[in-house]
Amino acid sequence: MPVSIAFIGLGVMGFPMAGHLQAAGHMVTVYNRTAAKAEHWVAQYSGCSGPTPAAAANGAQLVMLCVGNDDDVRAVVYGESGVLQTMAPGSLLIDHTTASADLARELAAACAAKGIGFLDAPVSGGQAGAQNGALTIMLGGEAADFTRAEPVLKHYAKSARLLGPAGSGQLAKMVNQICIAGVVQGLAEALHFAGCAGLDAKAVLDVISKGAAQSWQMENRGYTMVDSQFDFGFAVDWMRKDLSITLNEARRNGAQLPVTALVDQFYSEVQALGGNRQDTSSLIRRLKQPARD
């Protein structure tokens, strides 16, 4: 059955995600801070756009957010132009932004006060996953709200799982980013070593990707790292934002993350090299710089 949906945020992830919903027959109204991008989305997918988050959310059964950070979420949720201004009791707010667990709990309480459901639902899979409808979604919230949302989420997700109360999705995304940081650094060092040893790095990848070293990062980023291609959507700036959230949470819960903290600093070096908007696999760039005394 078609559902009326508002989708707020049309970045490299949100643009195709909203498109999958419209293509599936739902009634989608979008909002983007840069209005030209919303106009482009309407031209490509049909649907409608709203001049403010509140206008887009007016009458929607589901409101989905996919913006940049905690402050961006608050900007589109609260105030006269925020979605809570027009969302009706019984509707459901789903936040796909990678944000803090504290924000998720805050939003859950604000929604509950208005009789609105809430799910924190950060995604993994990158730009390609969004375009191909093959994202992984980690969710926190109430089971009844997840049951309502799941059929809609399947339009752009290969996997969606409820992991606990509000905030659990964001905490799981932090686990995801910890894993990625370590794996990408290991892959960067391995390929750098292969080059220094005079090996054909791509031939080595062909061999080791069939064994215990295999990973998603190796399969999808190893060869492009060798070719110094780093234009795959998930920017270093965003990874540093995610790792900052993760390290702050670790300071709160007592988790020891020495490798994650080190890789975060390596990413700061990539930023200093001008790689802010390059893909996270650009970690290998710093290893190719001249050795420092």
Short mmCIF file of C-alpha atoms in Angstrom, two decimals:
data_model
loop_
_atom_site.label_atom_id
_atom_site.label_comp_id
_atom_site.label_asym_id
_atom_site.label_seq_id
_atom_site.Cartn_x
_atom_site.Cartn_y
_atom_site.Cartn_z
CA MET A 1 0.00 0.00 0.00
CA PRO A 2 1.44 3.43 -0.92
CA VAL A 3 2.62 5.52 2.02
CA SER A 4 2.95 9.32 2.19
CA ILE A 5 6.61 10.05 2.94
CA ALA A 6 8.70 13.15 3.49
CA PHE A 7 12.41 12.77 2.80
CA ILE A 8 14.66 15.49 4.22
CA GLY A 9 18.21 15.69 2.85
CA LEU A 10 19.25 14.86 -0.70
CA GLY A 11 22.98 14.30 -0.48
CA VAL A 12 24.84 11.44 -2.17
CA MET A 13 22.88 8.99 -0.01
CA GLY A 14 19.50 10.64 0.40
CA PHE A 15 18.98 11.50 -3.28
CA PRO A 16 18.87 7.86 -4.49
CA MET A 17 17.19 6.59 -1.30
CA ALA A 18 14.26 8.96 -1.82
CA GLY A 19 14.24 7.95 -5.47
CA HIS A 20 13.79 4.27 -4.58
CA LEU A 21 10.76 5.17 -2.46
CA GLN A 22 9.13 7.16 -5.24
CA ALA A 23 9.89 4.44 -7.80
CA ALA A 24 8.22 1.89 -5.50
CA GLY A 25 4.96 3.83 -5.74
CA HIS A 26 5.02 5.80 -2.51
CA MET A 27 4.02 9.45 -2.40
CA VAL A 28 7.28 11.26 -1.65
CA THR A 29 7.80 14.93 -0.85
CA VAL A 30 11.42 16.02 -0.50
CA TYR A 31 13.22 18.93 1.10
CA ASN A 32 16.83 19.94 0.66
CA ARG A 33 18.64 22.98 2.04
CA THR A 34 19.83 23.73 -1.51
CA ALA A 35 16.54 24.03 -3.36
CA ALA A 36 18.11 23.35 -6.76
CA LYS A 37 18.92 19.81 -5.69
CA ALA A 38 15.29 19.21 -4.68
CA GLU A 39 14.20 20.54 -8.08
CA HIS A 40 16.66 18.17 -9.76
CA TRP A 41 15.23 15.25 -7.75
CA VAL A 42 11.66 16.12 -8.74
CA ALA A 43 12.70 16.37 -12.38
CA GLN A 44 14.30 12.93 -12.21
CA TYR A 45 11.81 11.03 -10.08
CA SER A 46 8.60 13.12 -10.11
CA GLY A 47 7.14 13.44 -6.60
CA CYS A 48 7.01 16.84 -4.91
CA SER A 49 9.25 19.18 -2.96
CA GLY A 50 8.51 21.44 0.00
CA PRO A 51 10.00 24.86 0.78
CA THR A 52 10.73 23.90 4.40
CA PRO A 53 11.09 20.66 6.37
CA ALA A 54 7.76 21.43 8.06
CA ALA A 55 6.00 21.88 4.73
CA ALA A 56 7.45 18.65 3.35
CA ALA A 57 6.39 16.73 6.48
CA ASN A 58 2.85 18.08 6.55
CA GLY A 59 0.49 15.11 6.24
CA ALA A 60 3.30 12.52 5.93
CA GLN A 61 2.94 9.15 7.60
CA LEU A 62 6.72 8.64 7.58
CA VAL A 63 9.35 11.38 7.75
CA MET A 64 12.91 10.36 6.92
CA LEU A 65 16.05 12.39 7.57
CA CYS A 66 19.45 11.97 5.96
CA VAL A 67 21.52 15.06 6.76
CA GLY A 68 25.03 15.78 8.00
CA ASN A 69 25.40 15.82 11.78
CA ASP A 70 23.65 16.42 15.11
CA ASP A 71 23.25 20.16 14.51
CA ASP A 72 21.83 19.57 11.02
CA VAL A 73 19.29 17.12 12.45
CA ARG A 74 18.16 19.57 15.11
CA ALA A 75 17.85 22.29 12.46
CA VAL A 76 15.35 20.26 10.40
CA VAL A 77 13.45 18.79 13.37
CA TYR A 78 12.86 21.71 15.75
CA GLY A 79 11.54 25.25 15.40
CA GLU A 80 8.83 26.77 13.25
CA SER A 81 10.24 25.23 10.08
CA GLY A 82 11.09 21.84 11.66
CA VAL A 83 9.27 18.61 10.91
CA LEU A 84 7.86 18.26 14.43
CA GLN A 85 5.86 21.41 13.77
CA THR A 86 3.58 19.58 11.31
CA MET A 87 3.98 15.85 12.02
CA ALA A 88 0.75 14.34 13.30
CA PRO A 89 0.33 11.97 16.25
CA GLY A 90 0.77 8.42 15.02
CA SER A 91 3.31 9.35 12.36
CA LEU A 92 6.90 8.08 12.46
CA LEU A 93 10.25 9.91 12.27
CA ILE A 94 13.20 7.88 10.95
CA ASP A 95 16.67 9.40 11.17
CA HIS A 96 19.20 7.91 8.72
CA THR A 97 21.86 10.47 9.69
CA THR A 98 24.97 9.11 11.36
CA ALA A 99 24.74 11.07 14.60
CA SER A 100 25.25 10.65 18.34
CA ALA A 101 23.33 8.18 20.47
CA ASP A 102 22.50 11.08 22.80
CA LEU A 103 20.72 12.86 19.97
CA ALA A 104 18.75 9.71 19.16
CA ARG A 105 17.51 9.49 22.74
CA GLU A 106 16.69 13.20 22.72
CA LEU A 107 14.65 12.86 19.52
CA ALA A 108 12.87 9.78 20.82
CA ALA A 109 11.72 11.74 23.89
CA ALA A 110 10.68 14.78 21.84
CA CYS A 111 8.67 12.58 19.47
CA ALA A 112 7.07 10.61 22.29
CA ALA A 113 5.83 13.86 23.85
CA LYS A 114 3.87 14.48 20.65
CA GLY A 115 2.66 10.90 20.16
CA ILE A 116 5.08 10.34 17.27
CA GLY A 117 7.22 7.24 16.81
CA PHE A 118 10.99 7.45 16.33
CA LEU A 119 13.74 5.20 14.95
CA ASP A 120 17.44 6.02 14.73
CA ALA A 121 18.51 4.25 11.56
CA PRO A 122 22.05 5.00 10.35
CA VAL A 123 23.08 3.20 7.18
CA SER A 124 26.17 1.50 5.79
CA GLY A 125 27.01 0.66 2.21
CA GLY A 126 28.10 3.98 0.79
CA GLN A 127 26.94 5.79 -2.30
CA ALA A 128 26.88 2.60 -4.37
CA GLY A 129 24.74 0.87 -1.75
CA ALA A 130 22.26 3.73 -1.81
CA GLN A 131 22.11 3.78 -5.60
CA ASN A 132 21.70 0.01 -5.83
CA GLY A 133 19.16 -0.28 -3.01
CA ALA A 134 21.56 -2.48 -1.06
CA LEU A 135 22.20 -0.60 2.19
CA THR A 136 22.53 -2.10 5.64
CA ILE A 137 20.45 -0.31 8.28
CA MET A 138 21.10 -0.50 12.03
CA LEU A 139 18.09 0.61 14.05
CA GLY A 140 17.16 1.67 17.55
CA GLY A 141 13.64 2.22 18.84
CA GLU A 142 10.40 0.42 19.58
CA ALA A 143 9.56 -2.90 17.93
CA ALA A 144 6.14 -1.70 16.78
CA ASP A 145 7.69 1.27 14.97
CA PHE A 146 10.26 -0.98 13.32
CA THR A 147 7.49 -3.31 12.13
CA ARG A 148 5.76 -0.34 10.49
CA ALA A 149 8.94 0.93 8.87
CA GLU A 150 10.50 -2.33 7.68
CA PRO A 151 8.48 -2.80 4.47
CA VAL A 152 9.41 0.73 3.37
CA LEU A 153 13.08 0.41 4.34
CA LYS A 154 13.41 -2.69 2.17
CA HIS A 155 13.13 -0.52 -0.93
CA TYR A 156 16.74 0.60 -0.41
CA ALA A 157 18.15 -1.91 2.08
CA LYS A 158 19.37 -5.48 1.78
CA SER A 159 19.36 -5.75 5.56
CA ALA A 160 17.58 -3.83 8.34
CA ARG A 161 17.68 -4.95 11.96
CA LEU A 162 16.37 -3.52 15.21
CA LEU A 163 19.13 -3.73 17.81
CA GLY A 164 17.56 -2.24 20.92
CA PRO A 165 16.03 0.99 22.28
CA ALA A 166 16.64 4.46 20.86
CA GLY A 167 20.35 5.08 20.37
CA SER A 168 21.17 1.44 19.61
CA GLY A 169 21.32 2.04 15.87
CA GLN A 170 23.82 4.86 16.32
CA LEU A 171 25.94 2.78 18.68
CA ALA A 172 25.99 -0.06 16.14
CA LYS A 173 27.08 2.39 13.43
CA MET A 174 29.99 3.37 15.68
CA VAL A 175 31.00 -0.30 15.82
CA ASN A 176 30.81 -0.36 12.02
CA GLN A 177 33.08 2.68 11.69
CA ILE A 178 35.62 1.27 14.15
CA CYS A 179 35.87 -1.83 11.96
CA ILE A 180 36.22 0.18 8.76
CA ALA A 181 38.92 2.46 10.15
CA GLY A 182 41.16 -0.45 11.12
CA VAL A 183 40.58 -2.43 7.94
CA VAL A 184 41.26 0.49 5.59
CA GLN A 185 44.46 1.38 7.41
CA GLY A 186 45.63 -2.24 7.26
CA LEU A 187 44.84 -2.42 3.55
CA ALA A 188 46.66 0.86 2.90
CA GLU A 189 49.76 -0.39 4.71
CA ALA A 190 49.66 -3.73 2.89
CA LEU A 191 49.46 -2.14 -0.56
CA HIS A 192 52.16 0.38 0.35
CA PHE A 193 54.39 -2.49 1.48
CA ALA A 194 53.71 -4.42 -1.74
CA GLY A 195 54.79 -1.44 -3.81
CA CYS A 196 57.94 -0.88 -1.76
CA ALA A 197 58.81 -4.58 -2.11
CA GLY A 198 58.59 -4.39 -5.90
CA LEU A 199 55.50 -6.58 -6.17
CA ASP A 200 52.63 -6.18 -8.61
CA ALA A 201 50.08 -4.98 -6.05
CA LYS A 202 47.07 -5.90 -8.18
CA ALA A 203 48.39 -9.42 -8.73
CA VAL A 204 48.88 -9.75 -4.98
CA LEU A 205 45.31 -8.58 -4.42
CA ASP A 206 44.06 -11.22 -6.86
CA VAL A 207 45.72 -13.89 -4.74
CA ILE A 208 45.10 -12.75 -1.18
CA SER A 209 41.49 -11.72 -1.81
CA LYS A 210 40.74 -15.45 -2.13
CA GLY A 211 42.10 -16.16 1.38
CA ALA A 212 41.77 -15.04 4.98
CA ALA A 213 42.74 -11.43 4.24
CA GLN A 214 39.64 -10.90 2.09
CA SER A 215 37.32 -8.02 3.05
CA TRP A 216 34.72 -5.72 1.50
CA GLN A 217 37.29 -2.95 1.49
CA MET A 218 39.81 -5.13 -0.33
CA GLU A 219 37.29 -6.20 -2.96
CA ASN A 220 35.84 -2.73 -3.53
CA ARG A 221 38.71 -0.35 -2.79
CA GLY A 222 41.99 -2.28 -3.08
CA TYR A 223 42.48 -1.94 -6.83
CA THR A 224 41.36 1.68 -6.91
CA MET A 225 43.75 2.48 -4.06
CA VAL A 226 46.59 1.16 -6.22
CA ASP A 227 45.43 3.48 -9.00
CA SER A 228 45.03 6.46 -6.61
CA GLN A 229 41.31 6.74 -7.36
CA PHE A 230 39.43 8.14 -4.37
CA ASP A 231 36.11 9.46 -5.69
CA PHE A 232 33.53 7.10 -4.17
CA GLY A 233 31.21 9.35 -2.19
CA PHE A 234 32.02 8.82 1.49
CA ALA A 235 34.42 11.65 2.24
CA VAL A 236 37.24 11.83 4.76
CA ASP A 237 35.50 14.80 6.39
CA TRP A 238 32.46 12.63 7.11
CA MET A 239 34.58 9.77 8.41
CA ARG A 240 36.31 12.13 10.83
CA LYS A 241 32.91 13.34 11.99
CA ASP A 242 31.84 9.74 12.60
CA LEU A 243 35.07 8.86 14.40
CA SER A 244 34.74 11.95 16.61
CA ILE A 245 31.29 10.77 17.68
CA THR A 246 32.69 7.28 18.29
CA LEU A 247 35.68 8.44 20.33
CA ASN A 248 33.46 10.70 22.44
CA GLU A 249 31.17 7.76 23.17
CA ALA A 250 34.18 5.61 24.06
CA ARG A 251 35.37 8.19 26.57
CA ARG A 252 31.93 7.99 28.13
CA ASN A 253 31.58 4.20 28.23
CA GLY A 254 35.22 3.33 28.97
CA ALA A 255 35.97 1.48 25.73
CA GLN A 256 39.64 1.52 24.71
CA LEU A 257 40.06 2.42 21.03
CA PRO A 258 43.79 3.02 20.46
CA VAL A 259 43.80 1.99 16.79
CA THR A 260 40.68 4.01 15.99
CA ALA A 261 42.16 7.10 17.63
CA LEU A 262 45.38 6.66 15.67
CA VAL A 263 43.56 6.22 12.35
CA ASP A 264 41.53 9.33 13.11
CA GLN A 265 44.79 11.26 13.33
CA PHE A 266 45.97 9.69 10.07
CA TYR A 267 42.79 11.01 8.45
CA SER A 268 43.66 14.47 9.75
CA GLU A 269 46.94 14.16 7.80
CA VAL A 270 44.96 13.28 4.66
CA GLN A 271 42.89 16.41 5.23
CA ALA A 272 46.11 18.42 5.48
CA LEU A 273 47.04 17.00 2.06
CA GLY A 274 43.79 18.40 0.65
CA GLY A 275 41.88 15.13 0.77
CA ASN A 276 38.86 16.37 2.73
CA ARG A 277 36.35 15.32 0.07
CA GLN A 278 38.18 12.20 -1.09
CA ASP A 279 36.95 8.72 -0.20
CA THR A 280 38.13 7.10 3.02
CA SER A 281 40.43 4.77 1.04
CA SER A 282 42.65 7.83 0.49
CA LEU A 283 44.42 6.85 3.73
CA ILE A 284 47.10 5.36 1.50
CA ARG A 285 48.08 8.87 0.36
CA ARG A 286 49.88 9.71 3.58
CA LEU A 287 52.03 6.58 3.26
CA LYS A 288 53.21 7.71 -0.18
CA GLN A 289 54.54 11.00 1.19
CA PRO A 290 58.31 11.38 1.64
CA ALA A 291 59.53 9.91 4.92
CA ARG A 292 59.91 12.46 7.72
CA ASP A 293 62.87 12.58 10.07
#
